[in-house]
Coordinates of C-alpha atoms in Angstrom, one line a residue:
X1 CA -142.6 149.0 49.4
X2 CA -146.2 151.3 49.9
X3 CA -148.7 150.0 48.6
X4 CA -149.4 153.1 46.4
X5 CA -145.9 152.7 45.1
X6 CA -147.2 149.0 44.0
X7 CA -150.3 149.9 42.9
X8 CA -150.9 153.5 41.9
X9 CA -154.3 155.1 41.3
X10 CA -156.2 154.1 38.4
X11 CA -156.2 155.8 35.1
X12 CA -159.2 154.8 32.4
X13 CA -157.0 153.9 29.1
X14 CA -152.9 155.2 30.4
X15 CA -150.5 152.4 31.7
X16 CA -149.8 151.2 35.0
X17 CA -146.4 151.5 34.6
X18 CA -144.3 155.1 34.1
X19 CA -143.1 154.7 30.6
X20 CA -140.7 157.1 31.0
X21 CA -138.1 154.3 32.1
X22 CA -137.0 151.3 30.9
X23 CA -138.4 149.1 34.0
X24 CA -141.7 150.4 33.8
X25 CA -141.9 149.9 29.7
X26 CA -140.8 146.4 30.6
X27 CA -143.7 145.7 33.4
X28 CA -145.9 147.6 30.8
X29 CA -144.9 145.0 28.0
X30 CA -145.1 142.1 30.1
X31 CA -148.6 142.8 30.6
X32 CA -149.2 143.6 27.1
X33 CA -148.4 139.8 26.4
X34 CA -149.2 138.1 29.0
X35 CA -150.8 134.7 27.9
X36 CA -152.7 134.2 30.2
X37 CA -155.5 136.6 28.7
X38 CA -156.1 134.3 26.0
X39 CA -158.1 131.9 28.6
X40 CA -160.3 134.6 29.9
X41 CA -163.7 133.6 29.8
X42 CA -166.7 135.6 28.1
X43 CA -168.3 136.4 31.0
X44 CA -165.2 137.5 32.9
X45 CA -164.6 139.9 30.0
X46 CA -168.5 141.1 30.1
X47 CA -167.5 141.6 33.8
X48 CA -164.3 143.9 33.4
X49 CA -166.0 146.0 30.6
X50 CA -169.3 146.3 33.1
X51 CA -166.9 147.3 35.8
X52 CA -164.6 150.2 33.6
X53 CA -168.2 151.2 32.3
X54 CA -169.1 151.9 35.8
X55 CA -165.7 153.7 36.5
X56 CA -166.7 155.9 33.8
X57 CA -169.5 156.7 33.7
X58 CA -169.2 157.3 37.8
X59 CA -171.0 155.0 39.3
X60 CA -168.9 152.2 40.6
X61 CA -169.9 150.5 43.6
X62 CA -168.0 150.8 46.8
X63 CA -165.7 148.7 47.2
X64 CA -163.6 148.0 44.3
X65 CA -159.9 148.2 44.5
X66 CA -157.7 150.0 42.4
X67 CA -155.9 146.6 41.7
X68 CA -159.2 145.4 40.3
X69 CA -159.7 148.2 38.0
X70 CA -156.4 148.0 36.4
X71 CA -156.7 144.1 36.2
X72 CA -160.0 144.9 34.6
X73 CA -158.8 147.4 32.0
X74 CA -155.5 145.1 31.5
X75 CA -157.8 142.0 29.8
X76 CA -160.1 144.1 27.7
X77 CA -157.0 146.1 26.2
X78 CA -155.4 142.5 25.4
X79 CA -159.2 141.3 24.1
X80 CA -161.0 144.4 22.6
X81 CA -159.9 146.8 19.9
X82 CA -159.6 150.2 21.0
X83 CA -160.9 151.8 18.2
X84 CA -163.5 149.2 16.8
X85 CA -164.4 147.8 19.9
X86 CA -164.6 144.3 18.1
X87 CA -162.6 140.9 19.4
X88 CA -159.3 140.4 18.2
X89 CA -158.9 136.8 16.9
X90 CA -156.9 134.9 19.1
X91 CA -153.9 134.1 17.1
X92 CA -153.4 137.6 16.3
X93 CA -153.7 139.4 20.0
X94 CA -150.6 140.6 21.1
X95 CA -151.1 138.1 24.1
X96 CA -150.9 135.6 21.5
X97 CA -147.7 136.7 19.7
X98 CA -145.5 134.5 21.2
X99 CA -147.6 131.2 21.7
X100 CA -148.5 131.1 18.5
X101 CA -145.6 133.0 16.6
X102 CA -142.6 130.7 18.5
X103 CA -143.9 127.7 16.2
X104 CA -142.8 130.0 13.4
X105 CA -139.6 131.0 14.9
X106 CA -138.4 127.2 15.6
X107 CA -139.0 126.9 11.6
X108 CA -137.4 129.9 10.4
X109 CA -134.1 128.6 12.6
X110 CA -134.2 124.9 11.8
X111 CA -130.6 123.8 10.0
X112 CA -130.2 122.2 6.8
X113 CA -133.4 123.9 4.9
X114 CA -134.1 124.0 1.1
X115 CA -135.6 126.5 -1.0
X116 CA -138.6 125.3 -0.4
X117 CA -139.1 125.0 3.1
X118 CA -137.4 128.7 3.1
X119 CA -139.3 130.3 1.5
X120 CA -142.9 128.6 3.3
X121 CA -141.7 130.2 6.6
X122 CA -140.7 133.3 5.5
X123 CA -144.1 133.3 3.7
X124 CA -145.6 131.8 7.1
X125 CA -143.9 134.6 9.3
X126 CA -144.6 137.7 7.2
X127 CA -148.4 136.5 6.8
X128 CA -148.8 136.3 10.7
X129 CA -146.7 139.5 11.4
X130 CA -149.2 141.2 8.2
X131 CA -152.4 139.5 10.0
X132 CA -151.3 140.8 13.6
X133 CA -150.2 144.5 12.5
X134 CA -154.0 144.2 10.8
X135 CA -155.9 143.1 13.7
X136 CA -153.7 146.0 16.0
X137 CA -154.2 148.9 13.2
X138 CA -154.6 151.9 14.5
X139 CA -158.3 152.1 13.5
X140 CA -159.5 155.8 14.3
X141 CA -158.4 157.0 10.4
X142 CA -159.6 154.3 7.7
X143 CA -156.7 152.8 6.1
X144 CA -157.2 151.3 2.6
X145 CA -156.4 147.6 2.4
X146 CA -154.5 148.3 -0.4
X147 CA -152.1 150.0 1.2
X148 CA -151.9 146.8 3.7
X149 CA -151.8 144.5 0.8
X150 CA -148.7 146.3 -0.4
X151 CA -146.9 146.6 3.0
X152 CA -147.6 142.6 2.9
X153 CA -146.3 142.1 -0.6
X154 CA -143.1 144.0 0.0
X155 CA -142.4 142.3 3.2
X156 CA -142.9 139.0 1.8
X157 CA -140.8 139.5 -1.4
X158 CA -137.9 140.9 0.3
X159 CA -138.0 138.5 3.0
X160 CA -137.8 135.5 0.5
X161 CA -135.3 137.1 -1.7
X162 CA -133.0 137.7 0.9
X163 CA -133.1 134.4 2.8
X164 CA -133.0 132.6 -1.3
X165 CA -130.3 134.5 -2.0
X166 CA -128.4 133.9 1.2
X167 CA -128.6 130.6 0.9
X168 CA -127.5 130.0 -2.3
X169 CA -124.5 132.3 -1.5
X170 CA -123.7 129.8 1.6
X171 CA -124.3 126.6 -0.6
X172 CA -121.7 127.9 -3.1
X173 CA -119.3 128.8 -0.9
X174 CA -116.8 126.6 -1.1
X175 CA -114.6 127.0 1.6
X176 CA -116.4 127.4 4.6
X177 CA -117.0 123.4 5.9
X178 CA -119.9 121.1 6.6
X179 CA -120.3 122.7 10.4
X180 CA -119.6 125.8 9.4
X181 CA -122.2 126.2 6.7
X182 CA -125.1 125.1 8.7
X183 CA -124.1 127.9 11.5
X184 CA -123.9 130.8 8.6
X185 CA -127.2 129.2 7.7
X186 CA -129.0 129.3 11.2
X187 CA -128.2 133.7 11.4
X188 CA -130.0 134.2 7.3
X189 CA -133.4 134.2 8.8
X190 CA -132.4 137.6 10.5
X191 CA -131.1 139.9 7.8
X192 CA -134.8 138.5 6.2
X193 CA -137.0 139.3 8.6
X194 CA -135.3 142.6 10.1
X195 CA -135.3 144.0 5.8
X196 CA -138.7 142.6 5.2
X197 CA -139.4 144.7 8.5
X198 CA -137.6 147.8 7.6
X199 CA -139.7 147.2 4.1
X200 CA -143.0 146.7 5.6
X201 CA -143.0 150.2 7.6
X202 CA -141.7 151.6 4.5
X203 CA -144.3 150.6 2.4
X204 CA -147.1 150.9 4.9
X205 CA -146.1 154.6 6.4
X206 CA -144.6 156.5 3.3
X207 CA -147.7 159.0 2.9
X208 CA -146.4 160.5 6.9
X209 CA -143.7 161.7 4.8
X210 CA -145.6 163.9 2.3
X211 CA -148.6 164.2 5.4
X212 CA -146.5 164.4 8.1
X213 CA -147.3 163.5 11.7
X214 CA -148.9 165.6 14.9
X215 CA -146.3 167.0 17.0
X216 CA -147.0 167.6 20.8
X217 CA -146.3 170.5 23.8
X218 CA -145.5 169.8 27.0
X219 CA -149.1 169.7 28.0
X220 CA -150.5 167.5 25.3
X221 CA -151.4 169.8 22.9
X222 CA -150.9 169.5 19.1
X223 CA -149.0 172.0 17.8
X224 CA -149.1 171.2 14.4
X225 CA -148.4 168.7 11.6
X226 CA -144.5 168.3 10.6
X227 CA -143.1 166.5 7.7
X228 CA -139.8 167.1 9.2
X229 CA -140.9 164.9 12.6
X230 CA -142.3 162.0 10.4
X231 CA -138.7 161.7 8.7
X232 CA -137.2 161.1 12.3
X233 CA -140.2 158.9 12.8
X234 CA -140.0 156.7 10.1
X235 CA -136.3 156.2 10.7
X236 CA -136.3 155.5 14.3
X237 CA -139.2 153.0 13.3
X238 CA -136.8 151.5 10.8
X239 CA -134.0 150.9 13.3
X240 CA -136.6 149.4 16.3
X241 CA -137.9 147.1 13.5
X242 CA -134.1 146.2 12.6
X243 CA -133.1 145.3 16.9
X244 CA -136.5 143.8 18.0
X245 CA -135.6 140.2 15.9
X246 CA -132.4 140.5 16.9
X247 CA -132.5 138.3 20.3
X248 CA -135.1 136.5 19.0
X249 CA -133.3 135.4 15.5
X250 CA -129.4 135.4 17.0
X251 CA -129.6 133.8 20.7
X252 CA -130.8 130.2 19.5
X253 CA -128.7 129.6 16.8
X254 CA -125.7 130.4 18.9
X255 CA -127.3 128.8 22.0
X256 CA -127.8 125.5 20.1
X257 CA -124.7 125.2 18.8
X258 CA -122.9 125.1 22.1
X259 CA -125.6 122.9 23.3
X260 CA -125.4 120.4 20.2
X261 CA -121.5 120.0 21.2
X262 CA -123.2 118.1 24.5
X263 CA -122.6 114.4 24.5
X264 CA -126.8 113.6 25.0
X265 CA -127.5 115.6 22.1
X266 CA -125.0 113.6 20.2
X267 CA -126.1 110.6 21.4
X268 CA -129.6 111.7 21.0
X269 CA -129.9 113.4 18.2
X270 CA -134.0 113.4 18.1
X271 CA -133.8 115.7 21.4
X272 CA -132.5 118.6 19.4
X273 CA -135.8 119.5 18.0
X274 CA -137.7 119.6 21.5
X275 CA -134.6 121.3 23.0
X276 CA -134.4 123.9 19.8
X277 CA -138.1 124.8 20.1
X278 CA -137.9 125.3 24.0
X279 CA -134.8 127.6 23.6
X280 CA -136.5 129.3 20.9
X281 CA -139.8 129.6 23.1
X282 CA -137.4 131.2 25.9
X283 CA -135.4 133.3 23.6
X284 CA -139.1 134.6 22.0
X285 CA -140.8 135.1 25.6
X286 CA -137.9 136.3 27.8
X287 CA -136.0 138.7 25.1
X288 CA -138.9 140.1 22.9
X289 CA -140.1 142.3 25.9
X290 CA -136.9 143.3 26.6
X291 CA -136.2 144.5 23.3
X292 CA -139.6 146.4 23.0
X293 CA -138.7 148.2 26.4
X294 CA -135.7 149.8 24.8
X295 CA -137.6 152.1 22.5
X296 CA -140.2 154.4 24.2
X297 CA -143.1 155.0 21.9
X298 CA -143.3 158.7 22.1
X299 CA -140.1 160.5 21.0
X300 CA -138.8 164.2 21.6
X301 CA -137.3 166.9 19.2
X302 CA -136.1 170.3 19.1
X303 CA -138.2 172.8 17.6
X304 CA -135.0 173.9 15.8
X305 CA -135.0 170.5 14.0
X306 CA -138.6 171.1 12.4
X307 CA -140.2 173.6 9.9
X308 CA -140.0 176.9 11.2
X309 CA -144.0 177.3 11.3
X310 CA -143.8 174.8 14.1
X311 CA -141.4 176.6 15.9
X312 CA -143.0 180.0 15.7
X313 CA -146.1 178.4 16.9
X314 CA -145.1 177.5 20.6
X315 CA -142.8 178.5 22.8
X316 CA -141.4 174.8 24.1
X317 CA -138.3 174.0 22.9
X318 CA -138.7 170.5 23.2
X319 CA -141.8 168.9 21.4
X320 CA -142.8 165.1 21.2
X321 CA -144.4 163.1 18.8
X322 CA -145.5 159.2 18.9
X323 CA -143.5 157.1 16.8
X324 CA -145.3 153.5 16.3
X325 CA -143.4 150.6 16.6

């Protein structure tokens, strides 16, 4: 394959990868999370911030590859704010989601839970998701922590209620059988989180529907503000929130139960946490991309969808607008 092909010219602040398709949202996300950034040393970072100054400003030194530009600008975006230009604590870079969020994960999906232990990791997983959404804000319009605070709150309490609820439903029912109530129990921790999801963007983005959000030509351009757009927004947000647990929350449980039919894990019954937490680890790094590559960020609508001020204001018929995640 040419090499420009593999490496295409650099762009200060776009992505590598055309996020037009599938495969090159999937590349882009791989990168995005990549652990490996978390072991980047200061001075390595001073380095690729010296060197995409230099691009910049125009006076990079001869010599430097479009590989090493791209490389450069890949570990500052997984370090540095974008907007505050301020580290991102470790446990809450997006490099860090899955190292530190797939201890989480293996206790949301362990069998056999009580209340208790329930409702500590739903607790546990909405407070990391709250801290990493925080630490990833978009920071360029200030954002009242209150309005954080109550995204967290209402994430939290759904989350728990649900996963409580469902539980005691399971535990009462009285004619499903020993087996068969600890596999109904393994799949609660997804209607939880993917609700307490739903809930949190909810909660967090509800003043786009009386503000409304920017919508976009074909060049870039913001047309205007639509109230109309934000609706589609918020909804498509909704149902990415609702499918991005699902591989994550579904494949182990059903993965483990085939593999807990295994003679060694019946004969060895203290393997099944090591071998749960390693199928969870795979499930969380292997199918979390994936899902996030399904859903391109920036969405398109007809102008006849939206107020007619927008329409009469441009003569593309299709406009775009970014969605979130």
């Amino acid at each position: 394959m040419p090499a420009s092909t593999e490496c295409p010219p650099f762009r200060l602040g776009e992505s590598r990868f055309d996020q037009g398709s599938f495969y090159g949202r999937l590349r882009h996300f791989l990168d995005v999370i990549d652990p490996r950034t978390l072991f980047v040393s200061e001075k390595r970072l001073n380095e690729c911030m010296n060197l995409l100054d230099q691009f910049k400003n125009g006076t990079l030194r001869p010599g430097v590859t479009n590989v090493q530009l791209w490389e450069a600008q890949k570990i500052k975006q997984a370090i540095i704010h974008p907007d505050t230009g301020e580290k991102i604590p470790m446990p809450f870079r997006m490099s860090g989601f899955v190292p530190f969020g797939t201890p989480v994960v293996v206790g949301l999906l362990l069998p056999n839970q009580t209340f208790a232990s329930t409702i500590f990791w739903q607790w546990l997983n909405q407070s990391h998701n709250a801290c990493v959404n925080y630490c990833n804000r978009n920071a360029s319009k200030p954002t009242p922590m209150s309005t954080f605070f109550q995204g967290y709150l209402g994430a939290v309490s759904s989350a728990v209620t649900i996963a409580v609820g469902l539980n005691l439903l399971v535990k009462r029912a009285e004619h499903f059988s020993p087996a068969t109530r600890i596999l109904v129990q393994r799949f609660i921790p997804f209607p939880a989180v993917a609700s307490a999801n739903v809930c949190n963007v909810l909660l967090m983005r509800h003043t786009e529907l009386s503000e409304g959000i920017s919508v976009l030509d074909d060049k870039g351009n913001v047309v205007g503000t639509s109230k109309l757009a934000a609706r589609h927004a918020l909804m498509e947000t909704s149902l990415t929130r609702v499918v991005l647990p699902m591989p994550v929350l579904l494949l182990p449980p059903l993965i483990m139960a085939m593999l807990e039919r295994l003679p060694l894990l019946q004969k060895r019954p203290r393997l099944r946490l090591p071998v749960h937490s390693m199928v969870c680890l795979c499930a969380f790094g292997l199918a979390l991309p994936v899902a996030i590559s399904l859903f391109p960020q920036n969405s398109q609508i007809h102008v006849s969808e939206l107020e007619p001020e927008i329409a009469a204001a441009t003569e593309c018929k299709i406009l775009t607008y970014n969605k979130g995640l």
